[in-house]
């Protein structure tokens, strides 16, 4: 197993927090923006889950494979297992022997380690800029004797290798868009679960909205309204408010999916099963057109 070191910076991965987000100071909240989109025929569109009943038999796996080994509570570990069931079922159906799969913003290796164990014929690369997290993942991997896994300490946009599939579980804010961009550059498939929509903003590489259809309807400020209210999905919030947050999440991710399609991909937005596994339970799945 190899480790390459580059200068680390602040992490771009955040675990969704189940707490109430302060109200944003936008007159009328997200409803006028959502109505404007609906008037133009645009609504949140969630595709059917491709494998809703496919789950990992966690009890049959070594303890070090489980996210419970990543120092978290039993309740949180269960939700993490449910999240991984969703990601890995999709990735496993995509992967072919000999493929290289990159786990961006890998943290302690919850995604990458399970992928390496379950897909021994694939090469798994973990990209993470926090040394402590990467060392924890490497220790878990060493305990399992994995030989098909590599570790790279770097910002995700520094990675320039070739790969076939990119994954990211709860990459924060625009980090999700950076992951998708890396995959498009490599013409790789992607399975990403966004997080921290409220941190989305224009950067020197990415501007919002991204897709032509959204750009023709919404201004940057209107799109930011959707992003801010997409974080209103905590379980403590009233059901109606969570539903609005879920729809805002769906619209933001629909823009991401359509932007990918403009660049030669087939993309869809899917809800994780069960949705209670995380307040941020969307997956964006994309494959390059053949």
PDB file of N, CA and C in Angstrom, residues 173-221:
ATOM      1  N   UNK A 173     -20.749  21.188   0.549  1.00  0.00           N
ATOM      2  CA  UNK A 173     -20.929  22.332  -0.333  1.00  0.00           C
ATOM      3  C   UNK A 173     -20.434  22.085  -1.740  1.00  0.00           C
ATOM      4  N   UNK A 174     -19.574  23.000  -2.223  1.00  0.00           N
ATOM      5  CA  UNK A 174     -19.075  22.897  -3.597  1.00  0.00           C
ATOM      6  C   UNK A 174     -18.088  21.745  -3.773  1.00  0.00           C
ATOM      7  N   UNK A 175     -17.676  21.079  -2.687  1.00  0.00           N
ATOM      8  CA  UNK A 175     -16.810  19.904  -2.844  1.00  0.00           C
ATOM      9  C   UNK A 175     -17.510  18.843  -3.680  1.00  0.00           C
ATOM     10  N   UNK A 176     -18.832  18.728  -3.546  1.00  0.00           N
ATOM     11  CA  UNK A 176     -19.584  17.798  -4.395  1.00  0.00           C
ATOM     12  C   UNK A 176     -19.414  18.151  -5.866  1.00  0.00           C
ATOM     13  N   UNK A 177     -19.472  19.428  -6.184  1.00  0.00           N
ATOM     14  CA  UNK A 177     -19.331  19.867  -7.574  1.00  0.00           C
ATOM     15  C   UNK A 177     -17.906  19.657  -8.070  1.00  0.00           C
ATOM     16  N   UNK A 178     -16.932  19.795  -7.186  1.00  0.00           N
ATOM     17  CA  UNK A 178     -15.543  19.537  -7.547  1.00  0.00           C
ATOM     18  C   UNK A 178     -15.328  18.055  -7.854  1.00  0.00           C
ATOM     19  N   UNK A 179     -15.981  17.184  -7.075  1.00  0.00           N
ATOM     20  CA  UNK A 179     -15.882  15.747  -7.337  1.00  0.00           C
ATOM     21  C   UNK A 179     -16.478  15.408  -8.698  1.00  0.00           C
ATOM     22  N   UNK A 180     -17.678  15.940  -8.956  1.00  0.00           N
ATOM     23  CA  UNK A 180     -18.316  15.681 -10.253  1.00  0.00           C
ATOM     24  C   UNK A 180     -17.431  16.184 -11.386  1.00  0.00           C
ATOM     25  N   UNK A 181     -16.817  17.352 -11.218  1.00  0.00           N
ATOM     26  CA  UNK A 181     -15.929  17.900 -12.243  1.00  0.00           C
ATOM     27  C   UNK A 181     -14.732  16.981 -12.481  1.00  0.00           C
ATOM     28  N   UNK A 182     -14.138  16.463 -11.401  1.00  0.00           N
ATOM     29  CA  UNK A 182     -13.017  15.539 -11.552  1.00  0.00           C
ATOM     30  C   UNK A 182     -13.431  14.299 -12.339  1.00  0.00           C
ATOM     31  N   UNK A 183     -14.631  13.813 -12.062  1.00  0.00           N
ATOM     32  CA  UNK A 183     -15.119  12.625 -12.770  1.00  0.00           C
ATOM     33  C   UNK A 183     -15.378  12.911 -14.243  1.00  0.00           C
ATOM     34  N   UNK A 184     -15.947  14.067 -14.535  1.00  0.00           N
ATOM     35  CA  UNK A 184     -16.223  14.414 -15.930  1.00  0.00           C
ATOM     36  C   UNK A 184     -14.927  14.566 -16.712  1.00  0.00           C
ATOM     37  N   UNK A 185     -13.921  15.188 -16.097  1.00  0.00           N
ATOM     38  CA  UNK A 185     -12.623  15.335 -16.758  1.00  0.00           C
ATOM     39  C   UNK A 185     -12.048  13.965 -17.108  1.00  0.00           C
ATOM     40  N   UNK A 186     -12.222  13.002 -16.176  1.00  0.00           N
ATOM     41  CA  UNK A 186     -11.685  11.650 -16.388  1.00  0.00           C
ATOM     42  C   UNK A 186     -12.637  10.769 -17.188  1.00  0.00           C
ATOM     43  N   UNK A 187     -13.807  11.292 -17.551  1.00  0.00           N
ATOM     44  CA  UNK A 187     -14.864  10.503 -18.205  1.00  0.00           C
ATOM     45  C   UNK A 187     -15.189   9.271 -17.372  1.00  0.00           C
ATOM     46  N   UNK A 188     -15.276   9.483 -16.071  1.00  0.00           N
ATOM     47  CA  UNK A 188     -15.594   8.419 -15.125  1.00  0.00           C
ATOM     48  C   UNK A 188     -17.030   8.553 -14.656  1.00  0.00           C
ATOM     49  N   UNK A 189     -17.630   7.438 -14.290  1.00  0.00           N
ATOM     50  CA  UNK A 189     -18.955   7.463 -13.669  1.00  0.00           C
ATOM     51  C   UNK A 189     -18.817   8.066 -12.275  1.00  0.00           C
ATOM     52  N   UNK A 190     -19.936   8.545 -11.730  1.00  0.00           N
ATOM     53  CA  UNK A 190     -19.880   9.087 -10.373  1.00  0.00           C
ATOM     54  C   UNK A 190     -21.137   8.739  -9.585  1.00  0.00           C
ATOM     55  N   UNK A 191     -20.931   8.553  -8.282  1.00  0.00           N
ATOM     56  CA  UNK A 191     -22.021   8.359  -7.326  1.00  0.00           C
ATOM     57  C   UNK A 191     -21.697   9.258  -6.142  1.00  0.00           C
ATOM     58  N   UNK A 192     -22.435  10.344  -5.991  1.00  0.00           N
ATOM     59  CA  UNK A 192     -22.128  11.316  -4.947  1.00  0.00           C
ATOM     60  C   UNK A 192     -23.372  11.603  -4.113  1.00  0.00           C
ATOM     61  N   UNK A 193     -23.151  11.820  -2.834  1.00  0.00           N
ATOM     62  CA  UNK A 193     -24.208  12.219  -1.902  1.00  0.00           C
ATOM     63  C   UNK A 193     -23.848  13.599  -1.376  1.00  0.00           C
ATOM     64  N   UNK A 194     -24.520  14.648  -1.833  1.00  0.00           N
ATOM     65  CA  UNK A 194     -24.149  16.011  -1.432  1.00  0.00           C
ATOM     66  C   UNK A 194     -24.469  16.292   0.041  1.00  0.00           C
ATOM     67  N   UNK A 195     -23.873  17.365   0.532  1.00  0.00           N
ATOM     68  CA  UNK A 195     -24.111  17.795   1.904  1.00  0.00           C
ATOM     69  C   UNK A 195     -23.888  19.302   1.990  1.00  0.00           C
ATOM     70  N   UNK A 196     -24.344  19.905   3.085  1.00  0.00           N
ATOM     71  CA  UNK A 196     -24.053  21.315   3.376  1.00  0.00           C
ATOM     72  C   UNK A 196     -24.381  22.224   2.188  1.00  0.00           C
ATOM     73  N   UNK A 197     -25.607  22.130   1.710  1.00  0.00           N
ATOM     74  CA  UNK A 197     -26.038  22.939   0.571  1.00  0.00           C
ATOM     75  C   UNK A 197     -25.901  24.435   0.862  1.00  0.00           C
ATOM     76  N   UNK A 198     -26.058  24.789   2.132  1.00  0.00           N
ATOM     77  CA  UNK A 198     -25.970  26.204   2.511  1.00  0.00           C
ATOM     78  C   UNK A 198     -24.601  26.805   2.306  1.00  0.00           C
ATOM     79  N   UNK A 199     -23.577  25.980   2.126  1.00  0.00           N
ATOM     80  CA  UNK A 199     -22.225  26.471   1.880  1.00  0.00           C
ATOM     81  C   UNK A 199     -21.927  26.647   0.401  1.00  0.00           C
ATOM     82  N   UNK A 200     -22.892  26.289  -0.452  1.00  0.00           N
ATOM     83  CA  UNK A 200     -22.675  26.453  -1.890  1.00  0.00           C
ATOM     84  C   UNK A 200     -22.593  27.939  -2.232  1.00  0.00           C
ATOM     85  N   UNK A 201     -21.631  28.299  -3.044  1.00  0.00           N
ATOM     86  CA  UNK A 201     -21.501  29.660  -3.554  1.00  0.00           C
ATOM     87  C   UNK A 201     -20.620  29.639  -4.791  1.00  0.00           C
ATOM     88  N   UNK A 202     -20.654  30.717  -5.550  1.00  0.00           N
ATOM     89  CA  UNK A 202     -19.816  30.804  -6.735  1.00  0.00           C
ATOM     90  C   UNK A 202     -18.339  30.734  -6.355  1.00  0.00           C
ATOM     91  N   UNK A 203     -17.564  30.030  -7.171  1.00  0.00           N
ATOM     92  CA  UNK A 203     -16.115  29.997  -7.021  1.00  0.00           C
ATOM     93  C   UNK A 203     -15.499  30.377  -8.357  1.00  0.00           C
ATOM     94  N   UNK A 204     -14.158  30.450  -8.382  1.00  0.00           N
ATOM     95  CA  UNK A 204     -13.524  30.820  -9.648  1.00  0.00           C
ATOM     96  C   UNK A 204     -13.645  29.714 -10.683  1.00  0.00           C
ATOM     97  N   UNK A 205     -14.018  28.485 -10.237  1.00  0.00           N
ATOM     98  CA  UNK A 205     -14.172  27.369 -11.169  1.00  0.00           C
ATOM     99  C   UNK A 205     -15.636  27.040 -11.466  1.00  0.00           C
ATOM    100  N   UNK A 206     -16.537  27.332 -10.530  1.00  0.00           N
ATOM    101  CA  UNK A 206     -17.928  26.909 -10.662  1.00  0.00           C
ATOM    102  C   UNK A 206     -18.858  28.065 -10.341  1.00  0.00           C
ATOM    103  N   UNK A 207     -19.847  28.273 -11.198  1.00  0.00           N
ATOM    104  CA  UNK A 207     -20.859  29.298 -10.941  1.00  0.00           C
ATOM    105  C   UNK A 207     -22.240  28.651 -10.965  1.00  0.00           C
ATOM    106  N   UNK A 208     -23.155  29.254 -10.227  1.00  0.00           N
ATOM    107  CA  UNK A 208     -24.495  28.701 -10.062  1.00  0.00           C
ATOM    108  C   UNK A 208     -25.537  29.714 -10.511  1.00  0.00           C
ATOM    109  N   UNK A 209     -26.685  29.174 -11.047  1.00  0.00           N
ATOM    110  CA  UNK A 209     -26.932  27.777 -11.379  1.00  0.00           C
ATOM    111  C   UNK A 209     -26.014  27.310 -12.509  1.00  0.00           C
ATOM    112  N   UNK A 210     -25.894  25.977 -12.634  1.00  0.00           N
ATOM    113  CA  UNK A 210     -24.923  25.422 -13.580  1.00  0.00           C
ATOM    114  C   UNK A 210     -25.527  25.051 -14.929  1.00  0.00           C
ATOM    115  N   UNK A 211     -26.738  24.530 -14.927  1.00  0.00           N
ATOM    116  CA  UNK A 211     -27.338  24.064 -16.173  1.00  0.00           C
ATOM    117  C   UNK A 211     -27.985  25.218 -16.937  1.00  0.00           C
ATOM    118  N   UNK A 212     -28.012  25.085 -18.248  1.00  0.00           N
ATOM    119  CA  UNK A 212     -28.605  26.138 -19.085  1.00  0.00           C
ATOM    120  C   UNK A 212     -30.068  26.378 -18.729  1.00  0.00           C
ATOM    121  N   UNK A 213     -30.791  25.306 -18.461  1.00  0.00           N
ATOM    122  CA  UNK A 213     -32.217  25.461 -18.185  1.00  0.00           C
ATOM    123  C   UNK A 213     -32.450  26.254 -16.909  1.00  0.00           C
ATOM    124  N   UNK A 214     -31.684  25.952 -15.866  1.00  0.00           N
ATOM    125  CA  UNK A 214     -31.817  26.722 -14.632  1.00  0.00           C
ATOM    126  C   UNK A 214     -31.326  28.154 -14.828  1.00  0.00           C
ATOM    127  N   UNK A 215     -30.245  28.339 -15.591  1.00  0.00           N
ATOM    128  CA  UNK A 215     -29.720  29.680 -15.837  1.00  0.00           C
ATOM    129  C   UNK A 215     -30.740  30.555 -16.554  1.00  0.00           C
ATOM    130  N   UNK A 216     -31.562  29.946 -17.405  1.00  0.00           N
ATOM    131  CA  UNK A 216     -32.560  30.703 -18.150  1.00  0.00           C
ATOM    132  C   UNK A 216     -33.747  31.113 -17.286  1.00  0.00           C
ATOM    133  N   UNK A 217     -33.846  30.544 -16.071  1.00  0.00           N
ATOM    134  CA  UNK A 217     -34.993  30.821 -15.209  1.00  0.00           C
ATOM    135  C   UNK A 217     -34.598  31.597 -13.958  1.00  0.00           C
ATOM    136  N   UNK A 218     -33.502  31.181 -13.328  1.00  0.00           N
ATOM    137  CA  UNK A 218     -33.141  31.728 -12.020  1.00  0.00           C
ATOM    138  C   UNK A 218     -31.896  32.604 -12.078  1.00  0.00           C
ATOM    139  N   UNK A 219     -31.878  33.609 -11.204  1.00  0.00           N
ATOM    140  CA  UNK A 219     -30.666  34.382 -10.974  1.00  0.00           C
ATOM    141  C   UNK A 219     -29.796  33.641  -9.954  1.00  0.00           C
ATOM    142  N   UNK A 220     -28.583  34.115  -9.786  1.00  0.00           N
ATOM    143  CA  UNK A 220     -27.697  33.518  -8.778  1.00  0.00           C
ATOM    144  C   UNK A 220     -28.338  33.614  -7.388  1.00  0.00           C
ATOM    145  N   UNK A 221     -28.892  34.769  -7.052  1.00  0.00           N
ATOM    146  CA  UNK A 221     -29.486  34.948  -5.728  1.00  0.00           C
ATOM    147  C   UNK A 221     -30.661  33.996  -5.535  1.00  0.00           C
TER     148      UNK A 221
END
